[in-house]
């Protein structure tokens, strides 16, 4: 079964840092591009960051540029999201999602999400 | 950046057809994907590239895309179809619509 499992969420103070992890299983990980998507409480989905299969290309949405950094370790079948200078508005459930170029870059596998709460 | 507009809510009687729209400038020139998100769960892809249904998604789900509107159609709506539905495209970045809450009456 193709699966993604996020971890690393929790409560952090404003200005603090957190590193999210997403482990993959059931597919050839380095064949796929990966993304992070978040969802604030009661709100819609927001795309955050993309990384190519090799890790050589990374793109971020403007609201997290300079604060969030996506990376991957293909030997560990994992992607990461390093989040610095966290703000209250970063409070959300964070999902990793597999991007399938064979399906026109749709997000065809999603993790269950990990909750990040930024509060003092 | 590219923006897409979805109705906040759509209601449908049990067994009838629901249509959820996603409006955007010349969206017909883009590949539109649709995701279903049930309460407390992660999103699930139900339609990719406008009209394609992944394995495991019922044939009751279909999609279309032309001009300035993409549409997700759910035929013979069931109580289990109650969820939030999001459209998504790839412009300069990946963009989601605001989401539509489907209620089955």
mmCIF file of C-alpha atoms in Angstrom:
data_model
loop_
_atom_site.group_PDB
_atom_site.id
_atom_site.type_symbol
_atom_site.label_atom_id
_atom_site.label_comp_id
_atom_site.label_asym_id
_atom_site.label_seq_id
_atom_site.Cartn_x
_atom_site.Cartn_y
_atom_site.Cartn_z
ATOM 1 C CA UNK A 1 0.000 0.000 0.000
ATOM 2 C CA UNK A 2 1.292 3.423 -0.935
ATOM 3 C CA UNK A 3 1.465 5.482 2.225
ATOM 4 C CA UNK A 4 2.731 8.753 3.643
ATOM 5 C CA UNK A 5 3.054 9.382 7.376
ATOM 6 C CA UNK A 6 3.797 12.820 8.820
ATOM 7 C CA UNK A 7 5.294 13.519 12.221
ATOM 8 C CA UNK A 8 6.897 16.322 14.177
ATOM 9 C CA UNK A 9 3.961 18.616 14.821
ATOM 10 C CA UNK A 10 3.220 20.164 18.180
ATOM 11 C CA UNK A 11 2.955 23.363 20.187
ATOM 12 C CA UNK A 12 5.610 26.003 19.585
ATOM 13 C CA UNK A 13 5.978 29.608 20.701
ATOM 14 C CA UNK A 14 5.919 32.477 18.214
ATOM 15 C CA UNK A 15 9.348 32.919 16.710
ATOM 16 C CA UNK A 16 10.221 29.309 17.354
ATOM 17 C CA UNK A 17 11.175 26.496 14.993
ATOM 18 C CA UNK A 18 9.868 23.071 14.166
ATOM 19 C CA UNK A 19 10.888 20.327 11.734
ATOM 20 C CA UNK A 20 8.211 18.164 10.174
ATOM 21 C CA UNK A 21 8.947 14.771 8.668
ATOM 22 C CA UNK A 22 7.042 12.684 6.147
ATOM 23 C CA UNK A 23 7.935 9.039 5.636
ATOM 24 C CA UNK A 24 6.927 7.187 2.491
ATOM 25 C CA UNK A 25 6.352 3.492 1.865
ATOM 26 C CA UNK A 26 4.898 1.251 -0.809
ATOM 27 C CA UNK A 27 6.373 3.031 -3.838
ATOM 28 C CA UNK A 28 9.714 4.014 -5.381
ATOM 29 C CA UNK A 29 10.177 7.240 -3.498
ATOM 30 C CA UNK A 30 12.805 8.963 -5.626
ATOM 31 C CA UNK A 31 10.606 8.608 -8.728
ATOM 32 C CA UNK A 32 8.164 11.129 -7.289
ATOM 33 C CA UNK A 33 8.028 14.829 -6.630
ATOM 34 C CA UNK A 34 6.646 15.782 -3.239
ATOM 35 C CA UNK A 35 4.774 18.716 -1.744
ATOM 36 C CA UNK A 36 3.676 20.186 1.561
ATOM 37 C CA UNK A 37 0.124 21.536 1.896
ATOM 38 C CA UNK A 38 -1.427 23.049 4.994
ATOM 39 C CA UNK A 39 -4.914 23.737 6.284
ATOM 40 C CA UNK A 40 -5.600 26.305 8.991
ATOM 41 C CA UNK A 41 -8.465 25.478 11.363
ATOM 42 C CA UNK A 42 -11.777 25.805 9.524
ATOM 43 C CA UNK A 43 -10.045 27.013 6.356
ATOM 44 C CA UNK A 44 -9.152 25.633 2.948
ATOM 45 C CA UNK A 45 -6.057 23.987 1.547
ATOM 46 C CA UNK A 46 -2.921 26.034 0.921
ATOM 47 C CA UNK A 47 0.020 24.739 -1.111
ATOM 48 C CA UNK A 48 3.363 25.534 0.537
ATOM 49 C CA UNK A 49 6.331 23.856 -1.030
ATOM 50 C CA UNK A 50 7.511 21.472 -3.774
ATOM 51 C CA UNK A 51 10.625 19.371 -4.209
ATOM 52 C CA UNK A 52 11.718 17.381 -7.244
ATOM 53 C CA UNK A 53 12.578 13.691 -7.076
ATOM 54 C CA UNK A 54 16.305 14.362 -6.913
ATOM 55 C CA UNK A 55 15.899 17.282 -4.546
ATOM 56 C CA UNK A 56 17.580 19.650 -6.975
ATOM 57 C CA UNK A 57 14.521 21.863 -7.492
ATOM 58 C CA UNK A 58 12.550 23.438 -4.652
ATOM 59 C CA UNK A 59 9.752 25.983 -4.873
ATOM 60 C CA UNK A 60 7.840 27.747 -2.113
ATOM 61 C CA UNK A 61 4.790 29.920 -1.901
ATOM 62 C CA UNK A 62 5.531 33.557 -1.133
ATOM 63 C CA UNK A 63 4.100 33.495 2.387
ATOM 64 C CA UNK A 64 6.762 31.084 3.635
ATOM 65 C CA UNK A 65 9.781 32.076 1.550
ATOM 66 C CA UNK A 66 12.784 32.687 3.739
ATOM 67 C CA UNK A 67 11.152 30.914 6.708
ATOM 68 C CA UNK A 68 10.302 27.385 5.531
ATOM 69 C CA UNK A 69 12.721 25.009 3.807
ATOM 70 C CA UNK A 70 11.753 21.721 2.215
ATOM 71 C CA UNK A 71 14.269 18.917 1.779
ATOM 72 C CA UNK A 72 14.374 15.191 1.160
ATOM 73 C CA UNK A 73 16.508 12.167 1.915
ATOM 74 C CA UNK A 74 15.853 9.497 -0.696
ATOM 75 C CA UNK A 75 17.909 6.958 1.246
ATOM 76 C CA UNK A 76 15.410 7.322 4.093
ATOM 77 C CA UNK A 77 12.308 7.689 1.871
ATOM 78 C CA UNK A 78 11.517 10.927 3.645
ATOM 79 C CA UNK A 79 10.807 14.578 3.061
ATOM 80 C CA UNK A 80 11.115 17.322 5.631
ATOM 81 C CA UNK A 81 9.840 20.814 6.259
ATOM 82 C CA UNK A 82 12.046 23.023 8.408
ATOM 83 C CA UNK A 83 9.911 25.854 9.744
ATOM 84 C CA UNK A 84 11.566 28.889 11.348
ATOM 85 C CA UNK A 85 10.248 32.168 12.741
ATOM 86 C CA UNK A 86 6.831 30.640 13.254
ATOM 87 C CA UNK A 87 3.809 32.900 13.563
ATOM 88 C CA UNK A 88 0.299 32.441 14.894
ATOM 89 C CA UNK A 89 -0.987 32.325 11.326
ATOM 90 C CA UNK A 90 1.143 29.220 10.679
ATOM 91 C CA UNK A 91 -1.156 27.246 12.980
ATOM 92 C CA UNK A 92 -2.543 24.491 10.773
ATOM 93 C CA UNK A 93 -2.592 20.823 9.898
ATOM 94 C CA UNK A 94 0.360 20.127 7.632
ATOM 95 C CA UNK A 95 0.048 17.439 4.956
ATOM 96 C CA UNK A 96 2.661 15.957 2.694
ATOM 97 C CA UNK A 97 1.377 14.909 -0.704
ATOM 98 C CA UNK A 98 2.827 12.936 -3.585
ATOM 99 C CA UNK A 99 2.750 14.592 -6.979
ATOM 100 C CA UNK A 100 2.171 12.219 -9.865
ATOM 101 C CA UNK A 101 3.464 13.470 -13.210
ATOM 102 C CA UNK A 102 1.734 10.520 -14.841
ATOM 103 C CA UNK A 103 -1.511 12.051 -13.661
ATOM 104 C CA UNK A 104 -0.760 15.572 -14.815
ATOM 105 C CA UNK A 105 0.857 16.562 -11.530
ATOM 106 C CA UNK A 106 -2.142 15.794 -9.376
ATOM 107 C CA UNK A 107 -1.609 15.029 -5.689
ATOM 108 C CA UNK A 108 -2.554 11.362 -5.686
ATOM 109 C CA UNK A 109 -1.361 10.227 -2.251
ATOM 110 C CA UNK A 110 -1.714 12.256 0.960
ATOM 111 C CA UNK A 111 -0.543 11.692 4.507
ATOM 112 C CA UNK A 112 -2.894 11.924 7.481
ATOM 113 C CA UNK A 113 -1.460 15.289 8.525
ATOM 114 C CA UNK A 114 0.336 16.642 11.574
ATOM 115 C CA UNK A 115 -0.954 19.555 13.651
ATOM 116 C CA UNK A 116 1.206 22.592 14.337
ATOM 117 C CA UNK A 117 0.042 25.128 16.907
ATOM 118 C CA UNK A 118 1.905 28.398 17.291
ATOM 119 C CA UNK A 119 0.957 30.051 20.547
ATOM 120 C CA UNK A 120 2.499 31.551 23.672
ATOM 121 C CA UNK B 1 -1.367 34.821 -8.883
ATOM 122 C CA UNK B 2 -4.104 32.676 -10.398
ATOM 123 C CA UNK B 3 -7.367 32.587 -8.469
ATOM 124 C CA UNK B 4 -10.268 30.155 -8.587
ATOM 125 C CA UNK B 5 -13.745 30.673 -7.198
ATOM 126 C CA UNK B 6 -15.922 27.945 -5.737
ATOM 127 C CA UNK B 7 -19.353 28.277 -4.116
ATOM 128 C CA UNK B 8 -19.113 28.021 -0.345
ATOM 129 C CA UNK B 9 -21.841 25.404 -0.198
ATOM 130 C CA UNK B 10 -23.941 23.169 -2.401
ATOM 131 C CA UNK B 11 -26.915 21.104 -1.279
ATOM 132 C CA UNK B 12 -28.355 18.089 -3.057
ATOM 133 C CA UNK B 13 -31.200 15.737 -2.305
ATOM 134 C CA UNK B 14 -30.310 12.125 -1.705
ATOM 135 C CA UNK B 15 -30.087 10.310 -5.047
ATOM 136 C CA UNK B 16 -29.999 13.477 -7.114
ATOM 137 C CA UNK B 17 -27.131 15.118 -9.025
ATOM 138 C CA UNK B 18 -24.780 17.655 -7.465
ATOM 139 C CA UNK B 19 -22.655 20.024 -9.497
ATOM 140 C CA UNK B 20 -19.753 21.900 -7.930
ATOM 141 C CA UNK B 21 -18.166 24.626 -10.010
ATOM 142 C CA UNK B 22 -14.684 26.102 -10.053
ATOM 143 C CA UNK B 23 -14.349 29.390 -11.884
ATOM 144 C CA UNK B 24 -11.120 30.905 -13.169
ATOM 145 C CA UNK B 25 -9.828 32.974 -16.053
ATOM 146 C CA UNK B 26 -9.561 30.634 -19.054
ATOM 147 C CA UNK B 27 -9.470 27.649 -16.699
ATOM 148 C CA UNK B 28 -10.352 25.466 -19.685
ATOM 149 C CA UNK B 29 -6.737 25.788 -20.812
ATOM 150 C CA UNK B 30 -5.482 24.236 -17.573
ATOM 151 C CA UNK B 31 -5.614 20.748 -16.086
ATOM 152 C CA UNK B 32 -7.996 20.761 -13.139
ATOM 153 C CA UNK B 33 -7.862 18.256 -10.327
ATOM 154 C CA UNK B 34 -10.542 17.673 -7.688
ATOM 155 C CA UNK B 35 -10.144 16.486 -4.096
ATOM 156 C CA UNK B 36 -12.681 15.265 -1.573
ATOM 157 C CA UNK B 37 -12.065 15.910 2.109
ATOM 158 C CA UNK B 38 -14.371 14.343 4.660
ATOM 159 C CA UNK B 39 -14.522 15.739 8.170
ATOM 160 C CA UNK B 40 -11.335 15.078 10.121
ATOM 161 C CA UNK B 41 -9.651 13.275 7.225
ATOM 162 C CA UNK B 42 -6.967 13.999 4.670
ATOM 163 C CA UNK B 43 -7.958 14.979 1.131
ATOM 164 C CA UNK B 44 -8.463 12.278 -1.487
ATOM 165 C CA UNK B 45 -8.098 12.803 -5.239
ATOM 166 C CA UNK B 46 -11.383 12.061 -7.020
ATOM 167 C CA UNK B 47 -10.740 13.536 -10.486
ATOM 168 C CA UNK B 48 -7.467 14.394 -12.240
ATOM 169 C CA UNK B 49 -6.885 16.314 -15.441
ATOM 170 C CA UNK B 50 -10.434 17.532 -15.796
ATOM 171 C CA UNK B 51 -12.227 14.248 -16.457
ATOM 172 C CA UNK B 52 -10.140 11.294 -15.277
ATOM 173 C CA UNK B 53 -11.250 9.145 -12.376
ATOM 174 C CA UNK B 54 -8.625 7.206 -10.389
ATOM 175 C CA UNK B 55 -9.233 3.593 -9.534
ATOM 176 C CA UNK B 56 -11.466 3.156 -6.524
ATOM 177 C CA UNK B 57 -13.495 6.293 -7.176
ATOM 178 C CA UNK B 58 -17.109 5.512 -8.106
ATOM 179 C CA UNK B 59 -18.299 6.191 -11.654
ATOM 180 C CA UNK B 60 -20.831 8.565 -10.107
ATOM 181 C CA UNK B 61 -18.018 11.140 -9.958
ATOM 182 C CA UNK B 62 -17.228 12.933 -13.200
ATOM 183 C CA UNK B 63 -15.628 16.177 -14.303
ATOM 184 C CA UNK B 64 -15.644 18.673 -17.126
ATOM 185 C CA UNK B 65 -13.690 21.803 -17.954
ATOM 186 C CA UNK B 66 -14.333 24.461 -20.573
ATOM 187 C CA UNK B 67 -13.999 28.197 -20.923
ATOM 188 C CA UNK B 68 -13.926 29.811 -17.507
ATOM 189 C CA UNK B 69 -15.558 27.001 -15.515
ATOM 190 C CA UNK B 70 -14.607 23.510 -14.402
ATOM 191 C CA UNK B 71 -17.315 21.328 -12.908
ATOM 192 C CA UNK B 72 -17.338 18.296 -10.640
ATOM 193 C CA UNK B 73 -20.542 16.306 -11.029
ATOM 194 C CA UNK B 74 -21.711 13.755 -8.490
ATOM 195 C CA UNK B 75 -24.592 11.622 -9.720
ATOM 196 C CA UNK B 76 -26.975 9.699 -7.465
ATOM 197 C CA UNK B 77 -25.605 11.505 -4.438
ATOM 198 C CA UNK B 78 -25.210 9.465 -1.272
ATOM 199 C CA UNK B 79 -24.908 10.459 2.357
ATOM 200 C CA UNK B 80 -21.286 9.341 2.231
ATOM 201 C CA UNK B 81 -20.532 12.004 -0.385
ATOM 202 C CA UNK B 82 -20.935 14.762 2.205
ATOM 203 C CA UNK B 83 -17.555 16.462 2.299
ATOM 204 C CA UNK B 84 -15.585 19.508 1.301
ATOM 205 C CA UNK B 85 -14.470 19.516 -2.325
ATOM 206 C CA UNK B 86 -11.490 21.453 -3.679
ATOM 207 C CA UNK B 87 -10.383 22.175 -7.222
ATOM 208 C CA UNK B 88 -6.671 22.612 -7.936
ATOM 209 C CA UNK B 89 -4.556 23.699 -10.880
ATOM 210 C CA UNK B 90 -0.903 24.337 -11.638
ATOM 211 C CA UNK B 91 -0.242 27.911 -12.673
ATOM 212 C CA UNK B 92 3.125 29.394 -11.748
ATOM 213 C CA UNK B 93 2.526 27.545 -8.504
ATOM 214 C CA UNK B 94 -0.004 25.001 -7.302
ATOM 215 C CA UNK B 95 -3.306 26.701 -6.478
ATOM 216 C CA UNK B 96 -6.401 25.430 -4.681
ATOM 217 C CA UNK B 97 -9.903 26.804 -4.899
ATOM 218 C CA UNK B 98 -11.504 27.915 -1.660
ATOM 219 C CA UNK B 99 -13.501 24.715 -1.285
ATOM 220 C CA UNK B 100 -17.186 23.811 -1.409
ATOM 221 C CA UNK B 101 -19.113 22.087 1.348
ATOM 222 C CA UNK B 102 -21.493 19.516 -0.095
ATOM 223 C CA UNK B 103 -24.564 18.691 1.970
ATOM 224 C CA UNK B 104 -26.742 15.720 1.069
ATOM 225 C CA UNK B 105 -30.301 16.270 2.258
#
